[in-house]
Amino acid sequence: MASTNGVNEFETRKFALPVDAEHKATVFSVFSVKKPHMRAFHLCWIQFFSCFLSTFAAPPLLPIIRDNLNLTQIDIGNAGVGSVSGAIFARVVMGTACDLVGPRLASATLTLLTAPAVYLSAVATTAPHFFVMRFFTGFALATFVSTQYWMSSMFSPAVVGLANGQSAGWGNLGGGVAQLVMPLVYNAIRKSGSTNFSAWRIAFFIPGLFQMFSAFAVMLFGQDLPDGNFHQLQKSGEMHKDNASKVLYHGVTNYRSWITALGYGFCFGVELAVNNIVAYYFYDRFNLNLNLAGIVGATFGLVNIFSRPIGGGLSDFMAKKYGMRGRLWGWWIVQTLSGVMCIAMGLLDTLSATIAVMIIFSIFVQAAEGLTFGVVPFVSRRSMGVVSGMTGAGGNVGAVITQVIFFRGSQFTTERGITYMGVMIIGCTLGITSIYFPQWGGMFSGPKANVTEEDYYLREWDSKEQELGLHKMSMKFAEGSRNERSTKAKSDPEEDSKTDDV
């Protein structure tokens, strides 16, 4: 399959971690900062963390902001919707940008462009001003797509679930840290002499500065791929500059992209919705003070430090024995259980029990996010960024849907909305059962006879592109993804004779 020059390059190039034929790391060493694989990991999660922190800096201060701007419950609900809806389109665009210019440039650019919105939150004087600032700040959440694309480009299929889960989980941690830190920053500023209504405004400069500096770090120290940056590789001829319309077409027309988007809508989308209401919910329902409500609310997001990585690791573990079918079963089971816990949280009326169930709920819902992106990298090789963008956008769509239906206005009490949201999680998670890969199978049926990984990924390239050899990276990925076969399929002595032909 690979040219002689490609083999020589593989044999002579040195990396700090063991790599596969695409120079993707085959191990994940979380405490390493070695370039390029682990350095990319730490840069991308820190940048995503900063964007999450900025987006959810407002909710823990809502009791103060509400009084200052005379916000109604509907105004607060609208702002919550705005904060997660802005990234819907941005995430699809980000996915396409990653496929065309690389995750480093795409993510750093968006992070810098949205930083001014964080600063301008400090000058909001009306409900519409507050909505607009939260809307544009929320665009930064699209850096999630570049995070997942970057990790999928740096780590082999055997550990991609863990890499995606760890990077996104630690990035999502920003939502929990915001619940904890922003009230502390506010109180520190107030004690230094500022008034209540000035202190919350000054507090927004902390996440704004952090977001801006993280973008500069990505640009200065990051690298798109194990072998270099997109621009350098395209300029040298080592990498093909793809056609935007074809990249978009193959992502959008793959029905699996839409199912992963639906599933992600009711795990990550639910997390976003809860981040918007959790501190406010405990403040009002259980009469906690601002700091204590922030601490309790923070626990929901802080669980990301281990829950989402556990989901990604579980996905890889299931694949080792059961292949892709194991990944799908694990995802469905965990996400369904998150719906059950969500129902229980809404039904409880005591503080201690609600906190306990909320923590269990957060573990399941965030692990489901990691399990989602254990599947996403395999949907398409050519359009991996688009599929990641569509799935990520699905998360924001789910957040908008749940926010509008359950937590906007007075149609439902917040606790009733939480219960109904759990029912919706269980129903929408059933979509996972329809995902089927002909080379690996689905939840309820095995693979088609004589269909290989090469067959599946080759169909994204037409005959002319194949003649030009543009499909070779997809064929390397196909070879590396054979571990997605079940244990039985892996033990078959079949050799894919097509590999040398393509």
PDB file of C-alpha atoms in Angstrom, residues 27-33 38 41-42 45 166 170:
ATOM      1  CA  VAL A  27       0.156   5.091  23.587  1.00  0.00           C
ATOM      2  CA  PHE A  28      -1.295   7.961  25.623  1.00  0.00           C
ATOM      3  CA  SER A  29       1.056   9.302  28.304  1.00  0.00           C
ATOM      4  CA  VAL A  30      -0.921  11.997  30.098  1.00  0.00           C
ATOM      5  CA  PHE A  31       1.972  13.343  32.180  1.00  0.00           C
ATOM      6  CA  SER A  32       4.268  13.816  29.189  1.00  0.00           C
ATOM      7  CA  VAL A  33       4.661  17.115  27.342  1.00  0.00           C
ATOM      8  CA  MET A  38       1.456  15.159  24.056  1.00  0.00           C
ATOM      9  CA  PHE A  41      -2.874  17.341  23.915  1.00  0.00           C
ATOM     10  CA  HIS A  42      -2.005  19.818  26.663  1.00  0.00           C
ATOM     11  CA  TRP A  45      -7.351  21.009  26.404  1.00  0.00           C
ATOM     12  CA  GLN A 166      -9.234  13.181  28.272  1.00  0.00           C
ATOM     13  CA  TRP A 170     -10.368  18.422  31.004  1.00  0.00           C
TER      14      TRP A 170
END
